[in-house]
mmCIF file of C-alpha atoms in Angstrom:
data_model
loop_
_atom_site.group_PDB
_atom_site.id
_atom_site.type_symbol
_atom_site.label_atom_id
_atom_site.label_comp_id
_atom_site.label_asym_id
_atom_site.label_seq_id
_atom_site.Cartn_x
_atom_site.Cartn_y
_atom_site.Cartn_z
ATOM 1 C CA UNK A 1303 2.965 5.248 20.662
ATOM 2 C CA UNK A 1304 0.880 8.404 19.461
ATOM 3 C CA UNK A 1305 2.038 10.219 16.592
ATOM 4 C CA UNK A 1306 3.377 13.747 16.894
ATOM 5 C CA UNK A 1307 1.858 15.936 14.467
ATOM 6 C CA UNK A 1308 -2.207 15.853 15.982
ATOM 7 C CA UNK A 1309 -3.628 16.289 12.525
ATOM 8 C CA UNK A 1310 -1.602 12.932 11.209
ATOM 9 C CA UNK A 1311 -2.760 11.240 14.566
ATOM 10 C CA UNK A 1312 -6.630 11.899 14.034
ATOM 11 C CA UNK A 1313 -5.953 10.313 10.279
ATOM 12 C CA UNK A 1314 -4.439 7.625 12.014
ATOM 13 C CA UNK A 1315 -7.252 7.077 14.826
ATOM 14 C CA UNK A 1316 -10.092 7.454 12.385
ATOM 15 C CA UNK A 1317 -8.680 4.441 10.357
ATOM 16 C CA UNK A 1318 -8.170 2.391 13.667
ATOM 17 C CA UNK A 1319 -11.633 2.856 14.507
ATOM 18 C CA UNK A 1320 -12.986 2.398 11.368
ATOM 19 C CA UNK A 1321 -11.137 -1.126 10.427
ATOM 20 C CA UNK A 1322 -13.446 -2.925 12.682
ATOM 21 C CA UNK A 1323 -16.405 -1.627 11.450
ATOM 22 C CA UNK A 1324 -14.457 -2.077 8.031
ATOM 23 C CA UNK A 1325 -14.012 -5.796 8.666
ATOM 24 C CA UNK A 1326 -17.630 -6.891 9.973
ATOM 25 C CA UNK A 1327 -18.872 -4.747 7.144
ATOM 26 C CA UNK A 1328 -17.352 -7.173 4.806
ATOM 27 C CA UNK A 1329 -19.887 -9.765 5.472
ATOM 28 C CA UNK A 1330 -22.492 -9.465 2.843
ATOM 29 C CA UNK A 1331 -20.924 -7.432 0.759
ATOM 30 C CA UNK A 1332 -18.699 -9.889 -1.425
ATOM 31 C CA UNK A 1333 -20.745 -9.480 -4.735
ATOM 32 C CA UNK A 1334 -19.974 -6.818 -7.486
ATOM 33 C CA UNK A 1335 -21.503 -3.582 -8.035
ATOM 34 C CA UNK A 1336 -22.671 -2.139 -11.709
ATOM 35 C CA UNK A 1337 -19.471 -0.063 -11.982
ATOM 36 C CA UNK A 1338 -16.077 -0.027 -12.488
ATOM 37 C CA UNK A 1339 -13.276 1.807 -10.842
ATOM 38 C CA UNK A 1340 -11.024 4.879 -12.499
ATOM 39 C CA UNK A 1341 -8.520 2.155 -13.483
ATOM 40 C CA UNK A 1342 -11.627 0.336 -15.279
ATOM 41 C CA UNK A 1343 -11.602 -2.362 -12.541
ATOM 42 C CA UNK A 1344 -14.907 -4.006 -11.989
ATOM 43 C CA UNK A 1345 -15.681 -2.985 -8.138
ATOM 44 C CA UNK A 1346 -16.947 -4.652 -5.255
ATOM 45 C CA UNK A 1347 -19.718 -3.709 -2.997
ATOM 46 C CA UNK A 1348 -17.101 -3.690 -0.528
ATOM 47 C CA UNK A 1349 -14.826 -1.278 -2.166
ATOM 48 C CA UNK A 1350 -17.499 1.511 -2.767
ATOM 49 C CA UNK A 1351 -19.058 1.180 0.598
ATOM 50 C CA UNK A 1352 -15.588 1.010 2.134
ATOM 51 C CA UNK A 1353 -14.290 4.258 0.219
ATOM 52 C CA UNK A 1354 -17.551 6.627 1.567
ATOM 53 C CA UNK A 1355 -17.187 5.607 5.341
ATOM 54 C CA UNK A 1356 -13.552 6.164 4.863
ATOM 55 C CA UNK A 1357 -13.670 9.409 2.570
ATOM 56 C CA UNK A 1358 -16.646 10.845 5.081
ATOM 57 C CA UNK A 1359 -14.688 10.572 8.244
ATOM 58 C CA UNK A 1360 -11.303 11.594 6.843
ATOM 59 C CA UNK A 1361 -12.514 14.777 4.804
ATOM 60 C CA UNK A 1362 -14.375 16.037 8.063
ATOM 61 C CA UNK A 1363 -11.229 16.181 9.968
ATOM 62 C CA UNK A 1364 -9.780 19.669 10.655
ATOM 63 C CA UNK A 1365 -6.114 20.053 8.512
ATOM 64 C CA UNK A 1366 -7.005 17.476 5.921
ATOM 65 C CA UNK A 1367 -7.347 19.565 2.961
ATOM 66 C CA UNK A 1368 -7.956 16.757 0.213
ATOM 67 C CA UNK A 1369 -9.386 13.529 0.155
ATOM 68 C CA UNK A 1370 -8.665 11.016 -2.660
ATOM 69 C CA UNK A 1371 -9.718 7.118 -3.077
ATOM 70 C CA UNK A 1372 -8.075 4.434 -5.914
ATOM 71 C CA UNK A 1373 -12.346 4.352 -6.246
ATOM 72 C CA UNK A 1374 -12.762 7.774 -6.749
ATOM 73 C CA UNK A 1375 -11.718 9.569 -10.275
ATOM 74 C CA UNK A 1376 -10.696 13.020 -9.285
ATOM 75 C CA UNK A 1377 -9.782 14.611 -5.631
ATOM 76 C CA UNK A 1378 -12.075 15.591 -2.982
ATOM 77 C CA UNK A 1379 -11.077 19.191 -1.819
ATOM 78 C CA UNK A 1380 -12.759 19.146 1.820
ATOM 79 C CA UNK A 1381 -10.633 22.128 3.287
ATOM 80 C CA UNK A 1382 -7.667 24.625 2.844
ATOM 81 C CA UNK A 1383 -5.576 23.407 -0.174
ATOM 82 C CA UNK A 1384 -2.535 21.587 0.775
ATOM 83 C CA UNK A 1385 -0.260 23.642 -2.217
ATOM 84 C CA UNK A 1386 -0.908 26.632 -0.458
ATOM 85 C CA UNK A 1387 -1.538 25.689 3.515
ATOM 86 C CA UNK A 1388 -0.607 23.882 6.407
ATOM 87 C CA UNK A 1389 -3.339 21.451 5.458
ATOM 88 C CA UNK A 1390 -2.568 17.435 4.387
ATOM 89 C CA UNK A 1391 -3.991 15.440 1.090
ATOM 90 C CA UNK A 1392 -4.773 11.908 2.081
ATOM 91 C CA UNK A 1393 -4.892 9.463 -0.501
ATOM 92 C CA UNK A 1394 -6.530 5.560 0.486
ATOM 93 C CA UNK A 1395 -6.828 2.484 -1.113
ATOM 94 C CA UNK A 1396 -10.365 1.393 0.653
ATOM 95 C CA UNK A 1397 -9.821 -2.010 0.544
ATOM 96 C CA UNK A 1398 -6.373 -3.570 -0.896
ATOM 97 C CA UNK A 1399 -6.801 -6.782 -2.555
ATOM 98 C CA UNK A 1400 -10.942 -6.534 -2.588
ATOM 99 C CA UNK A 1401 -10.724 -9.200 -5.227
ATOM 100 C CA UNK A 1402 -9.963 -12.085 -2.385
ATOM 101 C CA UNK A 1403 -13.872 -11.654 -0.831
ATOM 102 C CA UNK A 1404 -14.835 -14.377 -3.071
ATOM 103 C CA UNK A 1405 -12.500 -16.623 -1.863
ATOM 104 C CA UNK A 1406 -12.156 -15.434 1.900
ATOM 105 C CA UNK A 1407 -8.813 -13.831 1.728
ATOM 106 C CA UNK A 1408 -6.326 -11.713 3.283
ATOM 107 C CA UNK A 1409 -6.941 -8.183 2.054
ATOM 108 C CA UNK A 1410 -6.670 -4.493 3.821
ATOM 109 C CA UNK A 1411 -6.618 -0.494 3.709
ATOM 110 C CA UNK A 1412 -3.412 1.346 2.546
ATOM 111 C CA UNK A 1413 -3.193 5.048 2.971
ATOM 112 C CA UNK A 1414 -0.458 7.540 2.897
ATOM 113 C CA UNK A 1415 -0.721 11.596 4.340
ATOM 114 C CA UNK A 1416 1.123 13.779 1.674
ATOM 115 C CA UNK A 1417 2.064 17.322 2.745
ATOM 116 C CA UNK A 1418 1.667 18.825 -0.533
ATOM 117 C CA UNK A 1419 -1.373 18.778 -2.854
ATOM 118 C CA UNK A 1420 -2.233 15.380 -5.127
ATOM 119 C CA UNK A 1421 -0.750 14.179 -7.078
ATOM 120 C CA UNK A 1422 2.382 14.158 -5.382
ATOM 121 C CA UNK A 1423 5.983 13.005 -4.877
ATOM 122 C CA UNK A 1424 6.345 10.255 -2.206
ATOM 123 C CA UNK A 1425 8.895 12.381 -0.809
ATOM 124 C CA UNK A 1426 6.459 14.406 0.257
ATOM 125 C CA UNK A 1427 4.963 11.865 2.726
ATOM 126 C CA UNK A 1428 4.650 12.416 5.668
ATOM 127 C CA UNK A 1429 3.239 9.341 7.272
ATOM 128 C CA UNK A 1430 1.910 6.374 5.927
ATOM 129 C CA UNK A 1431 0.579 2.997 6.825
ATOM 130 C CA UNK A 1432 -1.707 0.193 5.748
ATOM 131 C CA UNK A 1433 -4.228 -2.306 7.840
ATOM 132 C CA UNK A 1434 -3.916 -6.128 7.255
ATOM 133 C CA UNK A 1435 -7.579 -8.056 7.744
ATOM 134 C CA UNK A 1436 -5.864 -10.907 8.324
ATOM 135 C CA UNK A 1437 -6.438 -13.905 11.077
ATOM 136 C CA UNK A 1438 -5.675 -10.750 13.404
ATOM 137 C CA UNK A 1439 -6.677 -7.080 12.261
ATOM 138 C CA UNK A 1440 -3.256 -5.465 12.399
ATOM 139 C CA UNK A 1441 -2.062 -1.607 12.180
ATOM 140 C CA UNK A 1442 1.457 -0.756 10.357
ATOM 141 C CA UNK A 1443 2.293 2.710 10.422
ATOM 142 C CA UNK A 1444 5.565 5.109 9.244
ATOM 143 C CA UNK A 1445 6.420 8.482 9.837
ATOM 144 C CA UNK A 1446 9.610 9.580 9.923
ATOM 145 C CA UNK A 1447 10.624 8.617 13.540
ATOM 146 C CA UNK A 1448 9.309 4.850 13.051
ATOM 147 C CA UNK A 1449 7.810 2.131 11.922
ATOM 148 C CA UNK A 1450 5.135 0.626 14.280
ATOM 149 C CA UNK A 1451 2.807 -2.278 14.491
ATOM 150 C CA UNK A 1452 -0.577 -2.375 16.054
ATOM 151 C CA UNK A 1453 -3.509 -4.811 17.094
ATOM 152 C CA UNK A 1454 -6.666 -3.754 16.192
ATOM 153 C CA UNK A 1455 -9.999 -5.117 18.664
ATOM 154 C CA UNK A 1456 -13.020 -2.872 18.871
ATOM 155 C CA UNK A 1457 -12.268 0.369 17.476
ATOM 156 C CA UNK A 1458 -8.922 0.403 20.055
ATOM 157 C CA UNK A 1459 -5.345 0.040 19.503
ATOM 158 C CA UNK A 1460 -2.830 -2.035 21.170
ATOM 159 C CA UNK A 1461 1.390 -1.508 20.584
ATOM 160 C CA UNK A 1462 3.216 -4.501 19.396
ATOM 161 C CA UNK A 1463 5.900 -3.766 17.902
ATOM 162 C CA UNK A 1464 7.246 -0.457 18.240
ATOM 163 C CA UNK A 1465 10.693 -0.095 16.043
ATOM 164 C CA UNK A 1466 9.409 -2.275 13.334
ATOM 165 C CA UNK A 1467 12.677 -3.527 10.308
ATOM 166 C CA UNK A 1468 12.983 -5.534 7.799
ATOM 167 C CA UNK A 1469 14.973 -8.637 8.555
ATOM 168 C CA UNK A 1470 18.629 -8.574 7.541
ATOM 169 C CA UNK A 1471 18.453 -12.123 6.072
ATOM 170 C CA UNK A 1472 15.530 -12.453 3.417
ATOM 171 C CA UNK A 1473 13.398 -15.283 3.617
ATOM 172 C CA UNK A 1474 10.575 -14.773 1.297
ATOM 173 C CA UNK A 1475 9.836 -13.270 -2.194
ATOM 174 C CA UNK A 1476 6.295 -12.589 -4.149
ATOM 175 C CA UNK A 1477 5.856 -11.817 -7.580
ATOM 176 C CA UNK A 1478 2.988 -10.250 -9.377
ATOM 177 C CA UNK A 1479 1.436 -10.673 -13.107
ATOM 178 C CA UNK A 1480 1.491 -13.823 -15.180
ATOM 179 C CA UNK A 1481 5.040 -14.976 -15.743
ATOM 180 C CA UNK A 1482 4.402 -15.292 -19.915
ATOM 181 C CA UNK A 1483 3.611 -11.220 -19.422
ATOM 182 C CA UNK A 1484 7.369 -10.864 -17.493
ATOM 183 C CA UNK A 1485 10.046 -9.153 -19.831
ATOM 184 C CA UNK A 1486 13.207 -11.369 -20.019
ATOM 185 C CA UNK A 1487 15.411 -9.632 -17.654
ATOM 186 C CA UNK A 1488 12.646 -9.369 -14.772
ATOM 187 C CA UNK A 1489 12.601 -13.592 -15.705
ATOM 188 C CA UNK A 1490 15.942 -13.969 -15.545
ATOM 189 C CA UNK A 1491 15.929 -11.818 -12.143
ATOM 190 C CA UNK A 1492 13.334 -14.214 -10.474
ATOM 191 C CA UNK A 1493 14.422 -17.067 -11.532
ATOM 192 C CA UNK A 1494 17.624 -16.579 -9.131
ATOM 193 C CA UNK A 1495 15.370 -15.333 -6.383
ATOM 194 C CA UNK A 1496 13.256 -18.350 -6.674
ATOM 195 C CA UNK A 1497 16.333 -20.507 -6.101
ATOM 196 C CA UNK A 1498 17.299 -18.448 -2.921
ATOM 197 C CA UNK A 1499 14.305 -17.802 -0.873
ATOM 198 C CA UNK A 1500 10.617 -19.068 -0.215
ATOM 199 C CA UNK A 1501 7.472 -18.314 -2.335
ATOM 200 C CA UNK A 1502 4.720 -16.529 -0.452
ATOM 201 C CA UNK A 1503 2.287 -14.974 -2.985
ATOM 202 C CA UNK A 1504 -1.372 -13.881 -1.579
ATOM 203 C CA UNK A 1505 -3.119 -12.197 -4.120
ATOM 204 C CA UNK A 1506 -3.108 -8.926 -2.380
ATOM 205 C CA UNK A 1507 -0.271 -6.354 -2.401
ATOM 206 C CA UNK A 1508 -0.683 -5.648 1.746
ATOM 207 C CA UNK A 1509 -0.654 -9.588 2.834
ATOM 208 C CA UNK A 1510 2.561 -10.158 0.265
ATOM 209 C CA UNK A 1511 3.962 -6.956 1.658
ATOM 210 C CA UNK A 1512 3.580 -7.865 5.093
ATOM 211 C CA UNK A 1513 5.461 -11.025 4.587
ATOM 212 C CA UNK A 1514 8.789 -9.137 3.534
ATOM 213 C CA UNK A 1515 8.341 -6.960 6.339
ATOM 214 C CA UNK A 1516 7.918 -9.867 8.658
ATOM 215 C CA UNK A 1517 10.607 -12.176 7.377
ATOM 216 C CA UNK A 1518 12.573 -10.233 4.838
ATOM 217 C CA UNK A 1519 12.830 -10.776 1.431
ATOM 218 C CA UNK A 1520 11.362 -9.130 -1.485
ATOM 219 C CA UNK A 1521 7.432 -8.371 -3.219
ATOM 220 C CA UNK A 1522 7.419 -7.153 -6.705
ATOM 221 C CA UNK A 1523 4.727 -6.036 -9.325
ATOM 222 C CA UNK A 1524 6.679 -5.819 -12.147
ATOM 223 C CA UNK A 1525 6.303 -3.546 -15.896
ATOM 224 C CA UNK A 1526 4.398 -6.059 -17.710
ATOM 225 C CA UNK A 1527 4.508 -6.979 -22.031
ATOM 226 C CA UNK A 1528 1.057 -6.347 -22.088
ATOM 227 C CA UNK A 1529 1.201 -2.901 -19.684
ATOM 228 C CA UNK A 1530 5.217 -1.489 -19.470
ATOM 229 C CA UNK A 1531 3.708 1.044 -16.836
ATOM 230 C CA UNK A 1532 2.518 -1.871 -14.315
ATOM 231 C CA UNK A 1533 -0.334 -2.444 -12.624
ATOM 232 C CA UNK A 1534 -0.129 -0.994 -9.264
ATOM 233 C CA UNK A 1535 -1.374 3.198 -8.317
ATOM 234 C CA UNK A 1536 1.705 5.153 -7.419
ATOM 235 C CA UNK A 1537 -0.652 7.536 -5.099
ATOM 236 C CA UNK A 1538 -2.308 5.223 -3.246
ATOM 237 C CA UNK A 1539 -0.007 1.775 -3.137
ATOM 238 C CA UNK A 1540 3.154 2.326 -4.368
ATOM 239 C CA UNK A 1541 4.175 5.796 -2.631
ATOM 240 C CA UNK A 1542 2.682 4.700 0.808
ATOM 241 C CA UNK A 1543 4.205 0.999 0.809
ATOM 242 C CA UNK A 1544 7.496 2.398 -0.638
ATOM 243 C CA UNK A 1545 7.409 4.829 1.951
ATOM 244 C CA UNK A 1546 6.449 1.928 4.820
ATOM 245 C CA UNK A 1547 9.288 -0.015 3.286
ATOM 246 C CA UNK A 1548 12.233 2.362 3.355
ATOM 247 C CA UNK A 1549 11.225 3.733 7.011
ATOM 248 C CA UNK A 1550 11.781 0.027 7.944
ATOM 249 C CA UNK A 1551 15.408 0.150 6.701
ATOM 250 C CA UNK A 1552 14.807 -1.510 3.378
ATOM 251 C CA UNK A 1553 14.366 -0.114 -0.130
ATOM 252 C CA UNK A 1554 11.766 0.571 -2.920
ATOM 253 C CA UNK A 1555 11.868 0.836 -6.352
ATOM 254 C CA UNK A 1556 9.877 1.149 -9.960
ATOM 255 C CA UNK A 1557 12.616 -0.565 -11.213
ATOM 256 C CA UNK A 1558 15.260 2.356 -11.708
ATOM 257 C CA UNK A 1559 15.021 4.554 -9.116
ATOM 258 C CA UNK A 1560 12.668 4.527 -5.463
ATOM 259 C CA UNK A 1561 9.396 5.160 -5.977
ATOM 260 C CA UNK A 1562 9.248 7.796 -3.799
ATOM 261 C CA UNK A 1563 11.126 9.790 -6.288
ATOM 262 C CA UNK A 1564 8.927 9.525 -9.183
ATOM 263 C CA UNK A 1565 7.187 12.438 -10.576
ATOM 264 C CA UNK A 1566 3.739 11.461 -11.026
ATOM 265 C CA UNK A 1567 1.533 13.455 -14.187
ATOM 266 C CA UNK A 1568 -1.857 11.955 -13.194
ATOM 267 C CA UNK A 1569 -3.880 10.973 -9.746
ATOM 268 C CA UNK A 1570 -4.385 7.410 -10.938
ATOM 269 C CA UNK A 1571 -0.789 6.615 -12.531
ATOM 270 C CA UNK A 1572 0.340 3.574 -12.045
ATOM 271 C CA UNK A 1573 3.625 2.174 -11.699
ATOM 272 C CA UNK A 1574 5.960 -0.968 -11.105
ATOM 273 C CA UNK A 1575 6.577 -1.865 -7.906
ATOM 274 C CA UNK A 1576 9.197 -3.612 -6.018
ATOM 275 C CA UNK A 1577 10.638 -3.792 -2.072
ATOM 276 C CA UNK A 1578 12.358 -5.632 0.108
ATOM 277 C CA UNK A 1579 15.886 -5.980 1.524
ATOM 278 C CA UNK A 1580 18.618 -3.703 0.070
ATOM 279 C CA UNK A 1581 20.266 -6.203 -1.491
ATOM 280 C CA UNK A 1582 17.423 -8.266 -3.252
ATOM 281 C CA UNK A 1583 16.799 -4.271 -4.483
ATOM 282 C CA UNK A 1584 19.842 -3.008 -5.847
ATOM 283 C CA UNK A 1585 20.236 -6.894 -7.577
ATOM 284 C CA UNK A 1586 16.687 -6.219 -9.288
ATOM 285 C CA UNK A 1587 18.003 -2.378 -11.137
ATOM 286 C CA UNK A 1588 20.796 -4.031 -12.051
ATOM 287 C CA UNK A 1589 19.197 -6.908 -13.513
ATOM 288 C CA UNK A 1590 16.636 -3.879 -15.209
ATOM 289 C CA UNK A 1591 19.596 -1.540 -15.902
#
């Protein structure tokens, strides 16, 4: 499957060939560097080297107007301006759940292609997609004729799945932060879920996300005590997986509304973060409500 728009197609070939590279380039990089992040996270080698091959190759491309990285604390301009051209903003997270190198595991690259200038609605998405370093490199990626999956083997792509959906029975459900930090309603909420369907928690938002999307189910990062606003980016996780999500026939939500509705004041907001099957969805707002 090639996507239609050729600008959104080179965004999505220049992350295909770069997760390889991505991947062996993990090796020896698993230590910390003398920095943090723009959410004051300490970063990995990994994550800055990732974010420059990444933000090199997508700001040179022809139509991308604005790069931005979760690594990165303001927005690259690298072309026209998206509020006033044809030109796209792409916002990445480099590398997804970085903090599994230690350990050895499952991580990946998120990214979403806005048609408007950043910070922006995730209505105004208009493709997005995420890699998954797992046992097998794998592609997802949504615009808004499909969802489709991907191999990934030297630089090259090969079609899988090509109408990807979530499952209409839910099988699985992930949840985020340390349960003393949930608020009592989000508590009561999972403690149902946990009766009904199958823990499968990774430690990085694009393995536990892949699960729903494989089995069905549900992934949540909920508002926290200790941080009401979660922990997740809006930009550059929860727009772009909410976005994945609901092209696959499920739903998103911060907890009241989809996330691709909310307004977003800053480039590194963050938000809560839920998807999964309808259902499981509409059952969490209520719960929140």
């Amino acid at each position: 499957m090639t996507v239609s728009d050729p600008v959104v197609e080179e965004v999505v070939a220049t992350i295909s060939r770069s997760a390889t590279e991505i991947r062996q380039g993990l090796i020896g990089r698993r230590g910390t560097v003398d920095g943090e992040n723009p959410s004051g996270e300490t970063q990995a080698e990994a994550d800055v080297w990732a974010d420059e091959l990444l933000g090199d190759r997508l700001a040179s491309i022809d139509g991308v107007g604005q790069y931005a990285s979760e690594e990165r604390p303001d927005v690259v301009d690298c072309g026209d301006d998206p509020a006033t051209s044809d030109a796209y903003a792409v916002a990445v997270d480099p590398l997804d759940g970085s903090s599994n190198l230690k350990s050895n595991n499952a991580m990946g690259t998120i990214f979403g292609v806005y048609d408007a200038a950043l910070p922006a609605r995730g209505e105004t998405l208009v493709a997005a997609g995420y890699v998954l370093y797992g046992p097998i490199t794998t592609l997802v990626i949504a615009t808004d004729e499909t969802v489709a999956e991907y191999e990934l083997s030297g630089g090259e792509r090969r079609l899988v799945e090509r109408d990807v959906t979530v499952p209409e029975e839910p099988v699985v459900y992930g949840f985020g932060g340390r349960v003393p930090d949930w608020p009592d309603d989000f508590r009561a909420y999972a403690r149902e879920i946990e009766r009904e369907l199958k823990l499968r928690y990774g430690g990085a938002l694009i393995g536990d996300v892949n699960q729903v999307l494989t089995y069905g189910g549900t992934f949540g990062y909920p508002a926290l005590e200790s941080r009401p606003a979660g922990k997740l980016r809006l930009q550059f996780e929860g727009n772009p997986i909410g976005y994945v999500v609901e092209q696959a026939g499920g739903r998103s939500s911060d907890g009241e509304r989809s996330l691709l509705a909310v307004e977003p004041d800053e480039l590194h907001d963050r938000s809560p973060l839920h998807v999964g099957n309808d259902e499981l969805i509409d059952r969490l707002e209520a719960a929140l409500a």
